[in-house]
Coordinates of C-alpha atoms and ligand atoms in Angstrom, one line a residue:
X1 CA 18.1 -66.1 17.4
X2 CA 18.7 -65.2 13.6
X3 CA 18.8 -67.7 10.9
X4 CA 20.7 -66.6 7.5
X5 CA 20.4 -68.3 3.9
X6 CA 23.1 -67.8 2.2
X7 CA 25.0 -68.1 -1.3
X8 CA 22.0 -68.9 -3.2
X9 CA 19.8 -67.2 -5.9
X10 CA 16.5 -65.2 -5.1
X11 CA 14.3 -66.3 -7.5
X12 CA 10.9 -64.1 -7.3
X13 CA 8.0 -63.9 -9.3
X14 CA 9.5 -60.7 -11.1
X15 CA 13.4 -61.4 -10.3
X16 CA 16.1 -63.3 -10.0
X17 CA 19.3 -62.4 -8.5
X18 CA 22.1 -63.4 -6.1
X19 CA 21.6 -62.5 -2.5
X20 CA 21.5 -64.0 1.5
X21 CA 18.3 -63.5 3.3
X22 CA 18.2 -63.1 7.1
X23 CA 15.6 -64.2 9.5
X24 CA 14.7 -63.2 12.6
X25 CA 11.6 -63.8 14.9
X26 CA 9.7 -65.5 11.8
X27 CA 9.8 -62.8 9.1
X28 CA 12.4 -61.8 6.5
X29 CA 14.8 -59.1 7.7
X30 CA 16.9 -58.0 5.7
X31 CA 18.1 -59.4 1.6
X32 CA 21.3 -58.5 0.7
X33 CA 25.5 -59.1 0.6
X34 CA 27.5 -61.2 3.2
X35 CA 24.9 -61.4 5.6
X36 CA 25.7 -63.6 9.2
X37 CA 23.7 -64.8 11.6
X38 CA 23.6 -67.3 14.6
X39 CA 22.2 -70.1 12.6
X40 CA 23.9 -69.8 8.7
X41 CA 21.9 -72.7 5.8
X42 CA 23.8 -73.3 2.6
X43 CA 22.1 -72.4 -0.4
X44 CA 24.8 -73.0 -2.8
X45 CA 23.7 -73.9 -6.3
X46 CA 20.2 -73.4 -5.1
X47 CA 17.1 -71.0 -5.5
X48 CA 15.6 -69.2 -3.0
X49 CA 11.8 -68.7 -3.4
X50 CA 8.7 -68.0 -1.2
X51 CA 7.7 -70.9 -0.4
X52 CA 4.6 -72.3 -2.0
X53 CA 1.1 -71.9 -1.1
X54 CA -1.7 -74.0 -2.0
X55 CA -5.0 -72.3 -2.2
X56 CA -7.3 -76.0 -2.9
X57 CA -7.1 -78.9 -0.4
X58 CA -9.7 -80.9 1.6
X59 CA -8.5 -82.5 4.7
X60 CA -10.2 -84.5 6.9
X61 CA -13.5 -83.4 5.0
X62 CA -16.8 -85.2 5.5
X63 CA -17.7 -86.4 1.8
X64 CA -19.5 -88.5 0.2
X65 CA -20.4 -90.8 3.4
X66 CA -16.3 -90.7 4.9
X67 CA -14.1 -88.4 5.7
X68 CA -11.0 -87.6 3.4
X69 CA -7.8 -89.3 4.7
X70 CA -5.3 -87.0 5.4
X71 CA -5.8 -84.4 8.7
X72 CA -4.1 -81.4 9.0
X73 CA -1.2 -83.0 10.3
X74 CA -0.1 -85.1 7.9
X75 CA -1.7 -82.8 5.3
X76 CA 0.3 -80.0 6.0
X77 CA 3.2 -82.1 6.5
X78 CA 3.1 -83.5 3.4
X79 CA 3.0 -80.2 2.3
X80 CA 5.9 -79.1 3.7
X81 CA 7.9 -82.3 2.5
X82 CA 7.3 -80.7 -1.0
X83 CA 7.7 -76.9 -0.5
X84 CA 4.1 -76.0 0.3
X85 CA 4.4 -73.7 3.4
X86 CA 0.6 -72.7 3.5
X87 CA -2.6 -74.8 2.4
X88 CA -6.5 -72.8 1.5
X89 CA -8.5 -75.4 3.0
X90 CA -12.6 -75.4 2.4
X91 CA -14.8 -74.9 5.1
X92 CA -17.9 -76.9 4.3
X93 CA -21.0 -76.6 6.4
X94 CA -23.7 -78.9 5.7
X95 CA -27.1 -77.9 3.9
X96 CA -29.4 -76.2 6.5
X97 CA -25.8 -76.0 9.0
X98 CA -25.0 -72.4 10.4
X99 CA -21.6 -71.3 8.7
X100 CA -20.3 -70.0 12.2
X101 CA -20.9 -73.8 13.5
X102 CA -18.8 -75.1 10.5
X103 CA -16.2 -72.7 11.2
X104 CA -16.1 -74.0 14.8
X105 CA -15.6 -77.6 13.3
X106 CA -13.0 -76.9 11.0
X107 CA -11.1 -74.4 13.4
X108 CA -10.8 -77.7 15.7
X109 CA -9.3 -79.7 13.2
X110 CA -6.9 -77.7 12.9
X111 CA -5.0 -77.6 16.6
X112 CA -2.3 -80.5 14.3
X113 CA -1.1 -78.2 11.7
X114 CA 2.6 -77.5 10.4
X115 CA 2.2 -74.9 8.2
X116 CA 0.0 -72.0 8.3
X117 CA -3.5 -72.4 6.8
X118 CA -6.8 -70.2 5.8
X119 CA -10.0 -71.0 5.0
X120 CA -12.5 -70.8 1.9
X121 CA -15.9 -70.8 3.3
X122 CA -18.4 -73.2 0.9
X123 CA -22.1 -71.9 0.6
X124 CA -24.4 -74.8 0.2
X125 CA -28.0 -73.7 0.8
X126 CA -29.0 -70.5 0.9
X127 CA -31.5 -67.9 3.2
X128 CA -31.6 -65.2 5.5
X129 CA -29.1 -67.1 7.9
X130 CA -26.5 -67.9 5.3
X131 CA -26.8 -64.0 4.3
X132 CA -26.3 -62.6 8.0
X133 CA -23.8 -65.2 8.6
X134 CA -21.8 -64.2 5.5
X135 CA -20.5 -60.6 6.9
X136 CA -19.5 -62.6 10.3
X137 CA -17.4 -64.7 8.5
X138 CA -15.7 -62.2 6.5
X139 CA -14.7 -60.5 9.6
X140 CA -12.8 -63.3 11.0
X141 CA -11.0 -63.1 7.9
X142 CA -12.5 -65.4 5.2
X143 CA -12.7 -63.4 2.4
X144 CA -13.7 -66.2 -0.2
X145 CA -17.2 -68.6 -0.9
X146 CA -17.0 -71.6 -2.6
X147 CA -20.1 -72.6 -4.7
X148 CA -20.4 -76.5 -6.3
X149 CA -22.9 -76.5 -9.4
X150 CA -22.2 -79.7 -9.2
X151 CA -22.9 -82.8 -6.7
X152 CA -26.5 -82.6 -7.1
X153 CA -28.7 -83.6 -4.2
X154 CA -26.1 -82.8 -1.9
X155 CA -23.7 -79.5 -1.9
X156 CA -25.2 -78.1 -5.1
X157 CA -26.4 -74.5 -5.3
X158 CA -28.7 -73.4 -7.8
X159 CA -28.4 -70.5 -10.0
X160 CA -31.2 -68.5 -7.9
X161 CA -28.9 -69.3 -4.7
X162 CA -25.8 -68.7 -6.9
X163 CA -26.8 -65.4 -7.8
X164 CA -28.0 -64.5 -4.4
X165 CA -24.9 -65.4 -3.0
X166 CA -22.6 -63.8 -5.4
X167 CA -24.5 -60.7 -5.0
X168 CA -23.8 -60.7 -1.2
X169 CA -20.2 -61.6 -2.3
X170 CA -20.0 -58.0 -3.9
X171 CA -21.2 -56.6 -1.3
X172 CA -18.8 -57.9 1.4
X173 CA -16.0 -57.1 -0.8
X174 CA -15.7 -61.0 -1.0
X175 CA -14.5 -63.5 -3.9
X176 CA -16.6 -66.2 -4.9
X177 CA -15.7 -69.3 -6.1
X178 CA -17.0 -72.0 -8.2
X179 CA -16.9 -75.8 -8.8
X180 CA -18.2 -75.4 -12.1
X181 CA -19.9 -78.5 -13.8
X182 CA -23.7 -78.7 -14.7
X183 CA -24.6 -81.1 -12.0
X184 CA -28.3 -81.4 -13.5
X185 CA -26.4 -82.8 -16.8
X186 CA -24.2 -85.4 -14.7
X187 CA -26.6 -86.4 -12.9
X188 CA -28.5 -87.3 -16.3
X189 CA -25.4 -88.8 -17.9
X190 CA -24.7 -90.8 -14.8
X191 CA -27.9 -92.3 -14.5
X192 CA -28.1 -93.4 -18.5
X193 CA -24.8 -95.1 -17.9
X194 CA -25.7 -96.9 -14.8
X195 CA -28.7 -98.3 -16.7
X196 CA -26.8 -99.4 -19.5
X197 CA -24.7 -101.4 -17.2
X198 CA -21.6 -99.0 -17.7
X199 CA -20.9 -98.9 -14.1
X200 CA -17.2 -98.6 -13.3
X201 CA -14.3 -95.9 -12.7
X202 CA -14.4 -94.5 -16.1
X203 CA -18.2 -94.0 -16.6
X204 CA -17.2 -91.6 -14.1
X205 CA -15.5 -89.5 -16.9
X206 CA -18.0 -90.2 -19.6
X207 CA -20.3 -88.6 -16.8
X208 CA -18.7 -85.4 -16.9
X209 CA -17.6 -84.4 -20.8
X210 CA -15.8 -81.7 -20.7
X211 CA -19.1 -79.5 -22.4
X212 CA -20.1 -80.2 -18.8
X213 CA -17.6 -77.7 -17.2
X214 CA -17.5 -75.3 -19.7
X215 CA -21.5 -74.5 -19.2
X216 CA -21.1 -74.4 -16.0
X217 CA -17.7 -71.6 -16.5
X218 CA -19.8 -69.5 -18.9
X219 CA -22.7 -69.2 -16.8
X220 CA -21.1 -68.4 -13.8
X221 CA -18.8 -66.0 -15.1
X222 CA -22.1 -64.4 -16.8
X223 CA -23.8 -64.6 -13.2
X224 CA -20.3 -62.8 -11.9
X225 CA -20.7 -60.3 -14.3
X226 CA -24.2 -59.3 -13.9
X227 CA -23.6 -58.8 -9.7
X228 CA -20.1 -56.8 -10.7
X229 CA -18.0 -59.6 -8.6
X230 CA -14.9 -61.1 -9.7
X231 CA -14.8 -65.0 -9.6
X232 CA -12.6 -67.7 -9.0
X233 CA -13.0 -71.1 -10.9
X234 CA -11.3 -74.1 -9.0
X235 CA -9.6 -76.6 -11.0
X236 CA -10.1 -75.4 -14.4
X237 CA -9.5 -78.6 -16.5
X238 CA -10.6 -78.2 -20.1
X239 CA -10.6 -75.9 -23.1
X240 CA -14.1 -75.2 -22.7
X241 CA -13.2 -73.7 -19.3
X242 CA -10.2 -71.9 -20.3
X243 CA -11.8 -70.1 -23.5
X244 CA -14.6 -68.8 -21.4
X245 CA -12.2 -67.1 -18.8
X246 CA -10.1 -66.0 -21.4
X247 CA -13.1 -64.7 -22.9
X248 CA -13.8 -62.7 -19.8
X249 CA -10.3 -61.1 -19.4
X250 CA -10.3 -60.2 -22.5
X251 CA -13.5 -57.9 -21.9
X252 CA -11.9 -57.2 -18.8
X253 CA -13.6 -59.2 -15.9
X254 CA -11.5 -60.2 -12.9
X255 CA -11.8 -64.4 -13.6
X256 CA -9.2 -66.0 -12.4
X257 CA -8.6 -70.2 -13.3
X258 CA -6.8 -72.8 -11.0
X259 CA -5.3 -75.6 -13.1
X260 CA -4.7 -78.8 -10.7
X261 CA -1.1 -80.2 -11.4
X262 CA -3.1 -83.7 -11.7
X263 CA -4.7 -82.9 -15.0
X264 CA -1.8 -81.0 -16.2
X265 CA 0.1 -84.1 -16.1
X266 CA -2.1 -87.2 -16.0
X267 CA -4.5 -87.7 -18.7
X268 CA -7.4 -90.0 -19.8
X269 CA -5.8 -93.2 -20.4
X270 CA -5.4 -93.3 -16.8
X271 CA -9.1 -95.1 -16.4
X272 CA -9.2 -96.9 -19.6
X273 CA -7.2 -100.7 -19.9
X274 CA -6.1 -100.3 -16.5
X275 CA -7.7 -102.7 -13.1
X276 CA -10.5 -101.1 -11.1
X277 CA -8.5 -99.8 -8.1
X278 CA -5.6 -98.2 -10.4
X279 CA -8.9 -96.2 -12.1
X280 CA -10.6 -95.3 -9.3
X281 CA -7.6 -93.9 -7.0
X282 CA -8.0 -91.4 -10.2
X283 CA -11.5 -90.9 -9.9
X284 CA -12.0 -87.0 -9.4
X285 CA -14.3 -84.3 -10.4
X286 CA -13.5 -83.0 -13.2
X287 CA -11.9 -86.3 -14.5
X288 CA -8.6 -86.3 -16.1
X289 CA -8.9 -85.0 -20.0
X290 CA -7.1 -85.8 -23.3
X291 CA -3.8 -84.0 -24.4
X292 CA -5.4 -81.5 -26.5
X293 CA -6.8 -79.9 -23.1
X294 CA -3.7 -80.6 -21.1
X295 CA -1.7 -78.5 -24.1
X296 CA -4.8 -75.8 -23.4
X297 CA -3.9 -75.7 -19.9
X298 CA -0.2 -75.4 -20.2
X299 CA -0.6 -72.7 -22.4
X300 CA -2.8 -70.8 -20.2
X301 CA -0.1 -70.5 -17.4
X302 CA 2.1 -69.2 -20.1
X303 CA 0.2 -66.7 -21.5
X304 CA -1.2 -66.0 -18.0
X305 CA -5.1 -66.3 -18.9
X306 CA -5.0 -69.2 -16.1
X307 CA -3.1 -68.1 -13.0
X308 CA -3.0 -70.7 -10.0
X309 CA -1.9 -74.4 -9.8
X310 CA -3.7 -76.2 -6.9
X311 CA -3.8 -79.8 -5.8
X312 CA -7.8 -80.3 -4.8
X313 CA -5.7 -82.0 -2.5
X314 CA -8.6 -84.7 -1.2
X315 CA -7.0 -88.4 -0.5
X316 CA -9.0 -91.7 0.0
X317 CA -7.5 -94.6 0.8
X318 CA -8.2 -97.8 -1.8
X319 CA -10.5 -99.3 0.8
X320 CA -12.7 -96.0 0.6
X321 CA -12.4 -95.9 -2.8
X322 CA -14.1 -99.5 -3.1
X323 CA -17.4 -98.5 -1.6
X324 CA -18.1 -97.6 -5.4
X325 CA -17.4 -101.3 -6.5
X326 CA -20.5 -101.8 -8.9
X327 CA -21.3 -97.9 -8.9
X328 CA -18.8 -95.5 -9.9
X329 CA -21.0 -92.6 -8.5
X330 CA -20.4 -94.0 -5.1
X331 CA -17.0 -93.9 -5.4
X332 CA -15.6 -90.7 -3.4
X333 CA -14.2 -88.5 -5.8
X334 CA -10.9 -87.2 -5.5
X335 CA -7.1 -87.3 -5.0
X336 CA -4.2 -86.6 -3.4
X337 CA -0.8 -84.5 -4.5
X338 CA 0.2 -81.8 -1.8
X339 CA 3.4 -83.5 -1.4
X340 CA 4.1 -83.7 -5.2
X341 CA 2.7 -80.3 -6.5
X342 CA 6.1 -78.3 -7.0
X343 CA 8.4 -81.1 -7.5
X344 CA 6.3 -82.2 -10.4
X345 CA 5.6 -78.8 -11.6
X346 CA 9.5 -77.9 -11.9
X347 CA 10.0 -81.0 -13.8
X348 CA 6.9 -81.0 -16.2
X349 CA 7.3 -77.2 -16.7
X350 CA 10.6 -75.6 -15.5
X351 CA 12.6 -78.6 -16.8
X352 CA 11.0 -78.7 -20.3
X353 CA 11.0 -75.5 -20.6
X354 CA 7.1 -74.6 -20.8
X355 CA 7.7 -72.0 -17.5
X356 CA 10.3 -69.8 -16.3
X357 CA 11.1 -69.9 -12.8
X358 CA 9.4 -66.8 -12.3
X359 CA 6.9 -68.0 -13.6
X360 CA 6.8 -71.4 -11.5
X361 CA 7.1 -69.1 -8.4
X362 CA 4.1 -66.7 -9.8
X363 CA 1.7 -70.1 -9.9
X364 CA 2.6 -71.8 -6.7
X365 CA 2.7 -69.1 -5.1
X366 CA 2.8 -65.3 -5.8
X367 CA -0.4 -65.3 -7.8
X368 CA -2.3 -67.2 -4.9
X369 CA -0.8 -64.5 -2.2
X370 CA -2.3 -61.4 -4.4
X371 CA -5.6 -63.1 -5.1
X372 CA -6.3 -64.2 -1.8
X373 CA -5.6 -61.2 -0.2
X374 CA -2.2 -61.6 1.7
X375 CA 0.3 -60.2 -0.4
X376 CA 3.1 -59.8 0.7
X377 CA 3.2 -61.2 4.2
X378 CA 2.9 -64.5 2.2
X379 CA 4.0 -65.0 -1.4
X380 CA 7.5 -62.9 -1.4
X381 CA 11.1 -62.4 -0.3
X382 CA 10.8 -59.0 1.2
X383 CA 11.7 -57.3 3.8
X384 CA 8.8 -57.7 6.8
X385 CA 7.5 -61.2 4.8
X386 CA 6.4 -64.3 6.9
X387 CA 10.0 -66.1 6.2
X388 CA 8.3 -69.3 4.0
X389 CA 11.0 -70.0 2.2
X390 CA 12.3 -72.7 0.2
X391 CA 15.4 -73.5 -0.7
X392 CA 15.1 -75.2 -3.8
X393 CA 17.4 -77.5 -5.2
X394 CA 17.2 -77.7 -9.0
X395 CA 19.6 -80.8 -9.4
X396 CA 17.8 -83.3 -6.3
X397 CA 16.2 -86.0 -7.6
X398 CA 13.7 -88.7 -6.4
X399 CA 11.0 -91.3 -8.1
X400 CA 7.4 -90.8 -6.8
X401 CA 6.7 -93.8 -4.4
X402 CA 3.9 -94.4 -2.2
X403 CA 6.0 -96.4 0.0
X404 CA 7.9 -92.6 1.0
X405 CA 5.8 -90.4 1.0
X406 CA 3.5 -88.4 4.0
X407 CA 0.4 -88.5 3.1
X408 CA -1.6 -91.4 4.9
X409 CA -3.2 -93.1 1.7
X410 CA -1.9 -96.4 0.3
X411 CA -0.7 -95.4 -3.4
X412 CA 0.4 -92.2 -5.4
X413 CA -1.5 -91.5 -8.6
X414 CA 2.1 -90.0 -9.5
X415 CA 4.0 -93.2 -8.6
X416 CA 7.0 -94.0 -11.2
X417 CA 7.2 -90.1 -12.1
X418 CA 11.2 -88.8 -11.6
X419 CA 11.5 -85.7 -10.9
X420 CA 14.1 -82.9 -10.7
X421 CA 14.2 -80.3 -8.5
X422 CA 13.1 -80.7 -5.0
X423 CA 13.6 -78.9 -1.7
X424 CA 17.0 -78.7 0.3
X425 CA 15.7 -76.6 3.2
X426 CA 11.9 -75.8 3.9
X427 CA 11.2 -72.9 6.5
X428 CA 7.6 -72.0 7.7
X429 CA 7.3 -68.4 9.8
X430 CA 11.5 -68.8 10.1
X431 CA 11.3 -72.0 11.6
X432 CA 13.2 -74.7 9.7
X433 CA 10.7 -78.1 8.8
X434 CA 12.4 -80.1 5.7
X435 CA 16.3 -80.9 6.0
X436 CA 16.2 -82.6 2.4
X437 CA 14.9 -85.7 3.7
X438 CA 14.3 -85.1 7.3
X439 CA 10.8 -83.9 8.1
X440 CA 10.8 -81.9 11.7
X441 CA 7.7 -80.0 11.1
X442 CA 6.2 -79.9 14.0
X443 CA 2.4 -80.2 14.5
X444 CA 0.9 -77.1 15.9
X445 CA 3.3 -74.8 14.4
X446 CA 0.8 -73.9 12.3
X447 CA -1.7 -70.6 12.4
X448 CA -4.9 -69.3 11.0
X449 CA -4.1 -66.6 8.4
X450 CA -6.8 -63.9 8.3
X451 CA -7.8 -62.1 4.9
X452 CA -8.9 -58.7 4.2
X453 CA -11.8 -57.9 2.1
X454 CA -10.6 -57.0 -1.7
X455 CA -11.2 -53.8 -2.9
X456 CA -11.6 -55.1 -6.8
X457 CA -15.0 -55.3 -8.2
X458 CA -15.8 -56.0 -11.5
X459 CA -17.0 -52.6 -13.5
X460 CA -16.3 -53.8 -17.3
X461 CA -20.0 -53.6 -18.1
X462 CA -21.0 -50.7 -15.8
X463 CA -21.5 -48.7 -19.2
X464 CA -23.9 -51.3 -20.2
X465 CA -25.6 -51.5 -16.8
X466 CA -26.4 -47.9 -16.8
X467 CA -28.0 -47.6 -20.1
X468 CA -30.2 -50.7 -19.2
X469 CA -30.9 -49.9 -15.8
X470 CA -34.6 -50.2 -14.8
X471 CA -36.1 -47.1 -14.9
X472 CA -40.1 -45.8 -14.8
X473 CA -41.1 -45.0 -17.7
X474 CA -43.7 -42.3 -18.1
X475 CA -46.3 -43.6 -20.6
X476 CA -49.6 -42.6 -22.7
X477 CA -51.7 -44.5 -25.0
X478 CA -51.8 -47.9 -22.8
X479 CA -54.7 -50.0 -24.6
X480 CA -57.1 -50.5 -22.5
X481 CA -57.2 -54.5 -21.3
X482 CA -59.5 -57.2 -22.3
X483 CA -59.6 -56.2 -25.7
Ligands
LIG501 O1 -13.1 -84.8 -7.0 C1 -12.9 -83.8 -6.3 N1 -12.4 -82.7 -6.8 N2 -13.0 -83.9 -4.9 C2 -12.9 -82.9 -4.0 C3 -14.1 -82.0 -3.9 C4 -14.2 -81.1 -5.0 O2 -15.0 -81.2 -5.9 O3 -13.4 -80.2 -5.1
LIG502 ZN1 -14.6 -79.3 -6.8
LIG503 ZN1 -11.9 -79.3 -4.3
LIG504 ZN1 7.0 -74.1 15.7

């Protein structure tokens, strides 16, 4: 059966121009003039994009003593609802936990999906084990390590396990990735605040100053640099952050920085004068900042020093969120937005003006697909391309609810927000999910995407390396000791 799309605009990370696009067993066949098929979708006044792919979410993760709330079901069909075709999910095994157990875990999470899916694995302790177990992993086609400097006395790596682990990245032809926040700092900060009595949602963000993440950026990108591996920092939330990758570019270092849509459109004020439960549904790490680094952050996707925005998609439920009544640092950090990613990134950047849509398809989508590693079976309209394909429709409108939406939790941290520009047609691998609002993703559509290693390394200082390389040094007159 063939499936055709037709009289709308392609709209590519590098073009935009009129054409139909046929489908036929899952992939994209043919783009071009008058094109027919058995099954024919209506694209008129529309855009035609891949469809999005987000390369952050947590679902159903053990964390901070529950489990996040939505599975891969009605993660991924929340997802879908919103244009998302693919999710990055992270793989976390426990400290002292085999990664190839882990994998195991998450693989059987995953029978529910809608959408197609990978995996980040997350080092969290380090030894011989971890290293063997790295090159296994990679050969099943996880091709990326997370590493939290932050969360101290739980997922935290040090730098000695950092370095060790970033090392083996290079070898593997693997990209690591970083929560980057000094979480020997926090856990200072957070301690001096809960002995003052500051002890609700926004001690959370005094906890974590923005100073905070950009130590943390600096001295992993410096760690990156001295192994030769590129490195991936996940939601990139400040100006600190952004100047040190923009530092590194600039000397030539593959860095690469994930804005979340959250702190490009929520800010601060969002846990000051507002009633426990509204701040700590916003409780995440890093916290929501002021303007001045939402502006930074903007302008980063424009000028392309920042490249990817993710969700961090990790949803708690208000109950959950109360087990930090009395202690924010028991509050579970994060929050949701897989649903609301692209509908709130066309309006807050498309519709102002801040991104072209070439642009908007280059950070939901294209960027993440080159990356990861799976350019172009995901990430374009071409011919032999998984067909994930939206068909975006830039006059739609709807008001954020909780009350609508997929995801399992009980509010919307972007409730109220209207946006413009939503999805008429969803298609994951050439089957049709979203019919504007009628969901029929199915669970189990969804498959594992497997990832080559990446051939990139990082070489901007190999001039540098080889003039202070260790070498023996043949030497006379050594004073004799003791004297
Ligand atoms: O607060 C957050 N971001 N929760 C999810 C886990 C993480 O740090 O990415
Ligand atoms: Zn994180
Ligand atoms: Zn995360
Ligand atoms: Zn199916």
């Amino acid at each position: 059966m063939t499936k055709v799309i037709r009289n709308g605009t392609v709209v590519t990370a590098d073009r935009t121009w009129k054409a139909d696009v046929l489908i036929q067993h899952g992939k994209i066949v043919a783009i071009g003039d008058n094109l027919h098929a058995d099954h024919e979708f209506d694209a008129t006044g529309c855009y035609i994009m891949p469809g999005g792919i987000d390369p952050h979410t947590h679902l159903e993760m053990p964390f901070m003593g529950t489990y996040s709330a939505d599975d891969f079901e009605s993660g991924t069909r929340a997802a879908l609802s919103g244009g998302t075709t693919m999710v990055v999910d992270f793989c976390l095994p426990s400290p002292g936990q085999s990664l190839l157990e882990a994998l195991q875990m998450w693989d059987n999470k995953t029978s529910k999906a809608c959408s197609d899916y990978s995996f980040h694995m997350a080092i969290t302790w380090w030894g011989e084990q971890v290293f063997n177990e790295m090159a296994q992993v990679v050969d099943k086609g996880i091709t990326s390590f997370k590493h939290f400097m932050a969360y101290k006395g739980a997922l935290m790596v040090d730098d000695d396990e950092m370095y060790s682990s970033f090392k083996r990245c290079a070898e593997l032809g693997a990209l690591p990735l970083v929560h980057a926040e000094n979480g020997d700092v926090v856990a200072q900060l957070s301690a001096k605040l809960l002995a003052e009595g500051n002890n609700g949602p926004e001690a959370h963000a005094y906890s974590r100053p923005p100073e905070v993440e950009g130590e943390a950026t600096n001295r992993a990108i410096m760690i990156a640099d001295m192994v030769g591996s590129p490195l991936y920092v996940v939601h990139t939330s400040c100006e600190q952050a952004h100047e040190a990758i923009r530092r590194a570019r600039q000397k030539g270092m593959r860095v690469y920085g994930e804005p979340l849509i959250q702190h490009l459109v929520l800010d601060e004020t969002e846990y000051f004068n507002k009633d426990w439960d509204h701040a700590a549904r916003r409780v995440m790490s890093p916290p929501f900042r002021n303007k001045l680094h939402q502006d930074s952050l903007w302008a980063g996707l424009q000028a392309g020093s920042l490249q990817v925005v993710a969700t961090d998609h990790c949803s708690f439920t208000t109950d959950q969120k109360r087990t930090g009544v009395g202690n924010f640092t028991k509050i579970p950090n994060g929050t949701g937005g897989l649903e609301d990613r692209m509908p709130v990134l066309w309006t807050k950047g498309v519709n102002t003006g801040r991104l072209t849509m070439n642009e908007f398809v280059a950070v939901t989508s294209t960027n993440i697909a080159k990356i990861l590693n799976m350019y172009p079976k995901k990430g374009a309209i071409v011919e032999g391309a998984d067909a994930d394909i939206i068909v975006w429709d830039p006059k739609r409108k709807k008001t954020i609810a909780a009350k609508s939406q997929q995801s399992v939790i009980d509010y919307n941290v972007f409730e109220g927000i209207e946006v413009t520009g939503l999805p008429r047609f969803v298609f994951t691998r050439g089957e049709l999910a979203i019919q504007e609002h009628e969901v029929r993703a199915h669970p189990g559509h969804g498959e594992f995407v497997a990832r080559e290693p990446h051939a990139a390394v990082n070489r901007a200082l190999s001039q540098w390396k080889e003039i202070t390389a260790p070498r023996k040094v043949e030497r006379t007159g050594i004073p004799a000791t003791g004297v």
